[in-house]
Amino acid sequence: MTVTIVGAQLGDEGKGGVVDLYGDAADVVARYQGGDNAGHTVVEDGTEYKLSLVPSGAVRGKVGVLGNGCVVNPRTLFEEIEALRERGLDPDVRVARRAHVIMPYHRVLDGIEEEVKSESDQEVGTTGRGIGPTYEDKAGRRGVRIGDLLDPDTLRERLEYVVPQKRAVVEDVYGLDVADLEDPEAFDVDAVFEEYREYGQRLAEQGMPVESGAFLADARDDGQTVMLEGAQGTLIDIDHGNYPYVTSSNPTAGGAATGTGLSPGVIGDGEVIGIVKGYLSRVGSGPMPTELGGVEGDTPGYDEQGAGENEETATYIREEGGEYGTVTGRPRRVGWLDMPMLRHATRASGFTGLAVNHVDVLAGLDEVRVAHTYDLDGETRESVPATTEEWGRCEPNYRTFDGWADADWSAVADEGYEALPANARAYLEYVSDELDTPIYAVGVGPGRDDTVVVERPL
Ligand code: GDP
Ligand code: IMO
Ligand code: MG
């Protein structure tokens, strides 16, 4: 059986922690989409690991696979593996030959396009890792795959076709001079070829390249258990999210099949766990109907309406939840839980169970609100509309729950579900009933042991 972990909201729901929680019973943990735009946290005995490309099972010494649906930057992959080795882990990471490679020009182009879009307030607020440009080239059939790095002639041929095009985009479309860029070598065929050919050698020497579908199928045939680790979240899925404020891959469960080479039947026969943050956080731009307060530069319309009347609650949740970007320290946007969003996510991925995290963060509030439905143009809606423009006009209809007090959360985690404050249980049961999906785990703190485990899927 497989267990697939999917972000139900806007990313950063605590997926890494749940992979770690259930990962003791898994043999292999595979990522199926995204790249080093992800930041997955695992806290083991007070030691915090932030994983970006290396699957979160590495903390427990599990084999990690980057499936064909991932985009892999070998520079950051090797750096990350090295940094984890220095901290005493020994990551065993395999990379699909079919996975696409994030090339230096992709990162540069990601930055340039965001800059240009920002002139008309249309920037997505990407992580700048070159994710979008790499998936663009994949769809445009001009990408470089891991398999190509292993074959210098093919690599050279691909680069000779694509690099001059990228240079022309910079110069002729954006009117910039490549020589003035921070990384002009990103557009130099010879320089890119030399560096990436070496990565290919290194990958081969370390036995990292695999055919991900066959590798995972063989593991299953041998009786091993495979976990699939989604990155990002449903509302930033390129198909099911609020386009264009999305990432360029499919974090929803369908992506676990296409992004690994395991069949949809295999994924669907297993468990698909939706990871839910007990409220919402969002990095970057785009609508967020339940937003509390607002963040300058990210919240649409902030310049006109400012932080808004709920700034105090926003600040409380942001501080308690540590909702600040790990790299930039920028405050994240926060809002109340949004049921239309979760109904949409549950339908798209077919969750068999839910892990609801950050229940401790909400403690201390007098009341906790949830958007039960939306109003849009005089109609009540239970799910999110298809266009971002419509979503931006949705007015939440809130349900209000009595708050719960702070508690000794490790004791609660030890004692189990019934030890949760009654009001927190009422909140969780509402979510579970509305989504017709059982609660498998409740996060009451960042550590591995700070989780109330209701069900173990493995
Ligand atoms: P991911 O991208 O979905 O893996 O989530 P991140 O690691 O980016 O963000 C989740 C953050 O919340 C991390 O700092 C976690 O350690 C922390 N976290 C996860 N679950 C809980 C929880 O239940 N309570 C609290 N207080 N923090 C949590
Ligand atoms: P994890 O796996 C939260 C957001 C970016 C931006 C949009 C597109 O840790 O949950 P991209 O660089 O992917 O082209 O950016 O998606 N984003 C995330 N937000 N968590 C993530 O990953 C994210 N990965 C990308 O902020 O709005
Ligand atoms: Mg994250």
XYZ file of C-alpha atoms and ligand atoms in Angstrom:
514
model
C 0.000 0.000 0.000
C 1.120 3.563 -0.659
C 0.495 6.636 1.475
C 0.327 9.942 -0.350
C 0.737 13.198 1.538
C -0.979 16.189 -0.091
C -1.135 19.840 0.980
C -4.824 20.797 1.187
C -4.332 24.553 1.181
C -1.624 26.970 0.072
C 1.570 25.141 1.068
C 3.401 24.998 4.409
C 0.621 22.964 6.044
C 3.154 20.765 7.821
C 3.589 18.027 5.203
C 7.203 17.317 6.146
C 6.202 16.669 9.740
C 3.495 14.183 8.723
C 5.852 12.359 6.343
C 8.220 12.065 9.284
C 5.467 11.019 11.693
C 4.275 8.105 9.574
C 7.618 7.542 7.876
C 8.880 5.075 10.459
C 6.789 2.403 8.763
C 7.849 3.352 5.212
C 10.867 2.096 3.293
C 10.957 4.627 0.482
C 9.764 8.253 0.387
C 9.291 9.751 -3.068
C 8.616 13.339 -4.081
C 6.439 13.577 -7.191
C 6.487 17.253 -8.170
C 8.064 20.611 -7.460
C 11.672 21.265 -6.701
C 13.665 23.356 -4.294
C 10.766 25.788 -3.963
C 9.602 23.473 -1.175
C 10.675 23.857 2.432
C 9.605 20.897 4.574
C 10.346 20.923 8.269
C 11.043 17.900 10.438
C 11.736 18.358 14.140
C 13.310 15.312 15.766
C 14.124 15.531 19.477
C 14.309 19.313 19.266
C 16.600 19.290 16.224
C 15.069 21.042 13.244
C 15.727 20.008 9.634
C 14.494 22.141 6.739
C 14.366 19.982 3.644
C 13.999 21.404 0.232
C 14.646 18.699 -2.354
C 15.721 15.764 -0.240
C 12.550 13.819 0.688
C 11.650 14.168 4.369
C 12.172 10.454 5.033
C 15.929 11.213 5.076
C 15.725 12.161 8.747
C 14.708 8.574 9.533
C 17.261 7.166 7.091
C 14.706 6.142 4.450
C 15.569 5.924 0.761
C 14.434 9.074 -1.045
C 13.346 9.301 -4.672
C 12.864 12.434 -6.733
C 10.278 11.277 -9.246
C 10.008 12.192 -12.897
C 7.503 14.946 -12.049
C 10.092 16.858 -10.043
C 12.358 19.598 -11.318
C 15.831 19.132 -9.934
C 18.562 21.687 -9.467
C 21.720 19.597 -9.078
C 23.580 22.549 -7.542
C 21.177 22.860 -4.643
C 20.608 19.102 -4.406
C 24.286 18.382 -3.811
C 24.573 21.342 -1.422
C 21.616 20.092 0.571
C 22.898 16.525 0.749
C 26.285 17.833 1.857
C 24.753 20.062 4.539
C 22.699 17.122 5.865
C 25.816 14.926 5.930
C 27.565 17.559 8.022
C 24.672 17.308 10.448
C 25.124 13.561 10.751
C 22.490 12.253 8.348
C 23.334 10.057 5.397
C 20.718 10.790 2.733
C 20.272 8.067 0.111
C 18.629 9.984 -2.734
C 17.728 8.590 -6.151
C 16.747 10.862 -9.002
C 14.506 9.936 -11.921
C 16.241 9.989 -15.283
C 13.043 11.519 -16.616
C 13.037 14.422 -14.138
C 13.765 17.805 -15.656
C 16.796 19.817 -14.647
C 16.580 23.382 -13.399
C 19.309 25.108 -15.404
C 21.021 28.370 -14.417
C 19.106 30.298 -17.074
C 15.799 29.157 -15.575
C 16.547 30.862 -12.284
C 17.616 34.048 -14.036
C 14.490 34.082 -16.197
C 12.257 33.473 -13.161
C 13.720 36.622 -11.605
C 13.441 38.731 -14.733
C 9.840 37.770 -15.412
C 8.762 38.506 -11.841
C 10.486 41.867 -12.046
C 8.755 42.747 -15.305
C 5.365 41.591 -13.999
C 5.817 43.659 -10.843
C 5.768 46.811 -12.954
C 2.048 46.143 -13.466
C 1.451 44.483 -10.063
C 1.120 41.054 -11.634
C 4.001 39.240 -9.974
C 3.249 35.836 -8.455
C 5.792 36.164 -5.679
C 7.652 33.040 -6.776
C 10.470 31.555 -4.775
C 12.861 32.558 -7.568
C 14.142 29.004 -7.940
C 13.420 28.746 -11.665
C 10.483 26.388 -11.188
C 8.091 27.963 -13.724
C 10.671 28.390 -16.512
C 11.801 24.767 -16.103
C 8.278 23.348 -16.360
C 7.699 25.674 -19.332
C 10.614 24.091 -21.139
C 9.394 20.624 -20.173
C 6.012 21.347 -21.794
C 7.749 23.095 -24.689
C 9.866 19.989 -25.362
C 13.101 21.876 -25.020
C 13.996 20.814 -21.486
C 17.088 19.054 -20.233
C 16.450 15.884 -18.253
C 18.584 14.110 -15.682
C 19.176 11.387 -18.275
C 20.651 13.994 -20.631
C 23.251 15.012 -18.044
C 24.564 11.459 -18.184
C 25.191 11.626 -21.902
C 27.531 14.520 -22.858
C 26.690 14.444 -26.575
C 22.979 14.760 -25.942
C 23.541 17.426 -23.301
C 25.656 19.479 -25.717
C 23.057 19.128 -28.455
C 20.212 20.236 -26.171
C 22.160 23.220 -24.867
C 23.207 24.365 -28.318
C 19.556 24.523 -29.262
C 18.124 26.071 -26.136
C 20.734 28.450 -24.702
C 20.806 30.855 -27.702
C 16.992 31.004 -27.469
C 17.166 31.963 -23.804
C 19.782 34.582 -24.578
C 17.502 35.998 -27.286
C 14.598 36.143 -24.823
C 16.700 38.166 -22.396
C 17.993 40.518 -25.062
C 15.199 40.820 -27.582
C 12.114 40.331 -25.420
C 13.239 41.921 -22.165
C 15.769 44.339 -23.719
C 18.503 43.430 -21.234
C 22.159 42.819 -21.907
C 23.252 39.345 -20.772
C 26.686 40.731 -19.871
C 25.022 43.002 -17.282
C 23.250 40.141 -15.503
C 24.461 38.793 -12.198
C 25.149 35.381 -13.749
C 26.076 35.938 -17.432
C 27.561 32.421 -17.585
C 24.027 31.081 -17.304
C 23.721 31.915 -21.004
C 27.086 30.507 -22.100
C 26.800 27.052 -23.700
C 30.351 26.012 -22.806
C 30.153 27.082 -19.185
C 26.773 25.429 -18.629
C 27.886 22.287 -20.452
C 31.025 21.872 -18.330
C 29.241 22.380 -15.024
C 26.245 20.179 -15.818
C 28.260 17.394 -17.406
C 30.116 17.159 -14.118
C 26.860 16.928 -12.203
C 25.906 14.080 -14.507
C 29.147 12.278 -13.694
C 28.630 12.838 -10.010
C 25.069 11.531 -10.135
C 26.232 8.437 -12.012
C 29.207 7.805 -9.704
C 26.903 7.932 -6.705
C 24.396 5.588 -8.316
C 21.622 8.157 -8.043
C 19.810 8.001 -11.426
C 16.847 5.599 -11.576
C 13.776 4.934 -13.660
C 11.417 6.091 -10.934
C 8.327 4.089 -11.928
C 10.249 0.837 -12.213
C 12.281 1.545 -9.074
C 9.161 2.149 -6.980
C 7.245 -0.748 -8.516
C 10.170 -3.097 -7.801
C 10.335 -1.840 -4.234
C 6.638 -2.601 -3.835
C 7.045 -6.037 -5.388
C 9.736 -6.680 -2.798
C 7.212 -5.918 -0.087
C 8.494 -2.446 0.681
C 6.215 0.439 1.598
C 6.291 3.608 -0.451
C 5.239 7.053 0.744
C 4.608 9.825 -1.730
C 5.474 13.291 -0.447
C 3.642 16.146 -2.118
C 5.095 19.619 -2.079
C 3.164 22.920 -2.190
C -0.636 22.694 -1.897
C -3.929 22.289 -3.736
C -4.694 25.986 -4.173
C -1.325 26.585 -5.810
C -1.717 23.551 -8.101
C -1.365 24.662 -11.722
C -4.702 23.054 -12.663
C -6.732 23.182 -9.465
C -5.265 26.280 -7.864
C -5.900 29.974 -8.293
C -4.142 30.441 -11.587
C -1.949 32.396 -12.311
C -0.921 32.689 -8.618
C 0.211 29.087 -8.598
C 3.271 26.937 -8.872
C 3.816 25.106 -12.161
C 3.118 21.520 -11.090
C 0.351 19.283 -9.663
C 0.591 18.866 -5.879
C -2.855 17.144 -5.935
C -2.975 13.350 -5.755
C -3.127 12.820 -9.529
C 0.388 14.232 -9.639
C 1.578 11.346 -7.490
C 0.858 8.947 -10.372
C 2.126 11.021 -13.288
C 5.042 12.299 -11.236
C 6.393 8.884 -10.223
C 5.314 6.361 -12.825
C 3.209 4.397 -10.348
C -0.267 3.905 -11.765
C -3.320 5.883 -10.612
C -4.714 2.560 -9.392
C -1.778 2.073 -7.063
C -2.106 5.584 -5.644
C -5.896 5.282 -5.367
C -5.717 1.891 -3.646
C -3.585 3.466 -0.955
C -4.244 6.230 1.513
C -4.255 9.868 0.472
C -3.826 12.122 3.480
C -4.786 15.769 3.225
C -2.598 18.014 5.330
C -4.497 20.947 6.772
C -3.188 23.883 8.759
C -5.798 24.828 11.382
C -5.875 28.304 9.823
C -4.393 29.596 6.561
C -1.047 30.997 5.607
C 0.002 32.219 2.216
C 3.349 33.236 0.779
C 3.105 35.484 -2.249
C 0.255 37.149 -4.073
C -3.285 36.096 -5.087
C -6.702 36.148 -3.406
C -7.381 34.841 0.093
C -11.012 35.465 1.053
C -10.477 34.811 4.777
C -7.311 36.862 5.093
C -6.828 38.577 8.432
C -4.826 41.756 8.303
C -2.633 41.926 5.259
C 0.980 42.044 4.205
C 2.418 44.906 2.216
C 3.673 43.811 -1.171
C 1.741 40.496 -1.139
C -1.886 41.213 -0.212
C -3.734 42.495 -3.272
C -5.102 45.987 -2.619
C -2.982 46.503 0.517
C -1.948 49.953 -0.684
C -5.584 51.131 -0.712
C -7.047 49.319 2.283
C -4.044 48.763 4.547
C -3.854 45.997 7.120
C -7.585 46.078 8.001
C -9.507 45.687 11.238
C -8.338 42.161 12.057
C -4.678 43.071 12.198
C -4.472 42.178 15.885
C -5.720 38.614 15.388
C -3.432 38.265 12.363
C -0.448 39.338 14.419
C -1.379 36.933 17.217
C -1.569 33.938 14.873
C 1.531 35.011 12.955
C 3.585 35.281 16.148
C 2.257 32.095 17.754
C 2.685 30.128 14.533
C 6.032 31.648 13.586
C 4.540 32.569 10.231
C 7.576 34.266 8.777
C 9.409 33.204 5.633
C 12.335 30.932 6.432
C 14.643 32.632 3.946
C 13.544 36.269 3.855
C 11.947 36.634 7.304
C 8.999 38.252 5.504
C 5.686 37.960 7.373
C 3.334 35.422 5.818
C -0.272 36.301 5.100
C -2.638 34.565 7.538
C -6.381 33.931 7.535
C -9.130 31.769 8.955
C -9.697 28.218 7.827
C -11.586 28.097 4.557
C -14.012 25.192 4.043
C -14.804 25.886 0.361
C -11.068 25.519 -0.210
C -10.952 22.250 1.727
C -14.027 20.822 -0.042
C -12.325 21.572 -3.353
C -9.087 19.943 -2.172
C -10.886 16.871 -0.826
C -12.677 16.337 -4.126
C -9.558 16.875 -6.235
C -7.397 14.429 -4.273
C -9.909 12.058 -2.647
C -8.533 12.295 0.858
C -8.944 9.146 2.911
C -7.766 10.901 6.059
C -6.796 14.320 7.359
C -3.960 15.598 9.474
C -4.919 18.925 11.013
C -1.912 20.841 12.283
C -1.264 23.968 14.356
C -4.196 23.424 16.707
C -1.879 24.702 19.471
C -1.319 27.964 17.581
C -5.006 28.876 17.761
C -5.103 28.339 21.533
C -5.689 31.514 23.517
C -8.092 33.120 21.065
C -11.585 33.872 22.438
C -13.151 32.563 19.287
C -12.030 30.807 16.153
C -13.762 31.439 12.874
C -14.149 29.324 9.779
C -15.473 30.276 6.350
C -18.313 27.756 6.010
C -19.386 28.953 2.540
C -18.886 31.937 0.265
C -21.277 34.460 -1.217
C -20.584 35.333 -4.821
C -22.895 37.551 -6.857
C -25.883 36.765 -4.659
C -25.302 33.008 -4.650
C -23.990 30.810 -1.887
C -21.078 28.612 -2.878
C -19.671 25.579 -1.115
C -16.496 25.359 -3.165
C -14.031 27.705 -4.844
C -14.918 29.256 -8.200
C -12.753 28.495 -11.212
C -11.386 31.951 -11.856
C -9.132 33.907 -9.602
C -11.052 37.075 -10.327
C -14.250 35.433 -9.008
C -12.430 33.967 -6.041
C -11.182 37.432 -5.184
C -14.800 38.631 -4.992
C -16.035 35.822 -2.722
C -17.310 36.956 0.656
C -16.964 34.317 3.386
C -19.938 33.273 5.495
C -18.330 32.509 8.822
C -19.109 29.988 11.541
C -17.740 30.899 14.928
C -16.356 28.383 17.402
C -15.507 29.016 21.040
C -11.760 29.191 21.523
C -9.634 26.906 23.658
C -6.950 27.615 26.205
C -3.291 26.839 25.923
C -2.412 23.409 27.300
C 0.508 21.142 28.031
C 0.540 19.932 24.462
C 3.091 17.159 24.871
C 0.927 15.684 27.606
C -2.079 15.973 25.280
C -0.126 14.247 22.505
C 0.779 11.437 24.909
C -2.728 10.964 26.210
C -4.468 11.054 22.870
C -7.446 12.599 21.149
C -9.768 12.786 24.169
C -7.183 14.918 25.972
C -7.590 17.727 23.439
C -9.646 20.668 24.745
C -13.357 20.031 24.080
C -13.684 23.162 21.943
C -10.756 22.100 19.779
C -12.427 18.727 19.302
C -15.673 20.449 18.277
C -13.703 22.401 15.695
C -11.968 19.284 14.367
C -15.195 17.295 14.251
C -16.885 20.042 12.244
C -14.041 19.894 9.689
C -14.114 16.111 9.550
C -17.925 16.008 9.139
C -18.005 18.675 6.445
C -15.345 16.858 4.440
C -16.723 13.422 5.281
C -13.164 12.359 6.013
C -11.733 11.010 9.271
C -9.055 12.813 11.234
C -5.877 10.730 11.344
C -3.649 13.114 13.249
C -3.766 16.442 15.067
C -0.658 18.599 15.225
C -0.178 20.358 18.562
C 3.417 21.493 18.096
C 6.288 21.299 15.633
C 8.038 18.210 17.035
C 7.577 14.595 15.992
C 6.106 13.850 19.402
C 3.770 16.840 19.371
C 1.110 15.006 17.424
C -2.079 13.352 18.558
C -2.114 10.213 16.466
C -5.613 8.873 15.874
C -4.878 6.498 13.015
C -1.699 5.023 11.596
C -2.176 4.367 7.906
C 0.765 1.958 7.774
P 5.451 21.948 4.774
O 6.047 22.787 3.692
O 4.029 21.594 4.509
O 6.270 20.733 5.098
O 5.421 22.873 6.081
P 6.603 23.831 6.596
O 7.654 23.002 7.210
O 7.009 24.771 5.529
O 5.818 24.719 7.634
C 5.222 24.195 8.764
C 5.847 24.855 10.009
O 5.008 24.654 11.110
C 7.186 24.245 10.382
O 7.959 25.198 11.042
C 6.767 23.122 11.326
O 7.789 22.736 12.220
C 5.638 23.772 12.061
N 4.567 22.871 12.477
C 4.089 21.768 11.850
N 3.030 21.270 12.533
C 2.832 22.079 13.586
C 1.875 22.112 14.661
O 0.972 21.289 14.763
N 2.025 23.123 15.570
C 2.999 24.066 15.482
N 3.056 25.009 16.401
N 3.897 24.063 14.488
C 3.812 23.093 13.566
P 5.984 23.772 0.500
O 6.257 22.455 -0.190
C 4.201 27.735 0.178
C 4.388 29.632 -3.784
C 5.266 30.846 -3.983
C 4.509 31.560 -5.076
C 3.980 30.414 -5.929
C 4.843 30.120 -7.153
O 7.005 24.140 1.493
O 4.587 23.797 1.025
P 7.206 28.980 -7.503
O 8.560 29.370 -6.999
O 6.773 27.609 -7.113
O 7.044 29.218 -8.980
O 6.202 30.021 -6.782
O 3.944 29.282 -5.092
N 5.083 28.456 -3.226
C 4.907 27.989 -1.982
N 4.181 28.475 -0.954
N 4.859 26.568 0.311
C 5.570 26.070 -0.714
O 6.143 24.834 -0.673
C 5.649 26.803 -1.920
N 6.275 26.603 -3.104
C 5.907 27.624 -3.892
O 5.352 31.595 -2.798
O 3.392 32.233 -4.537
Mg 7.043 24.618 3.465
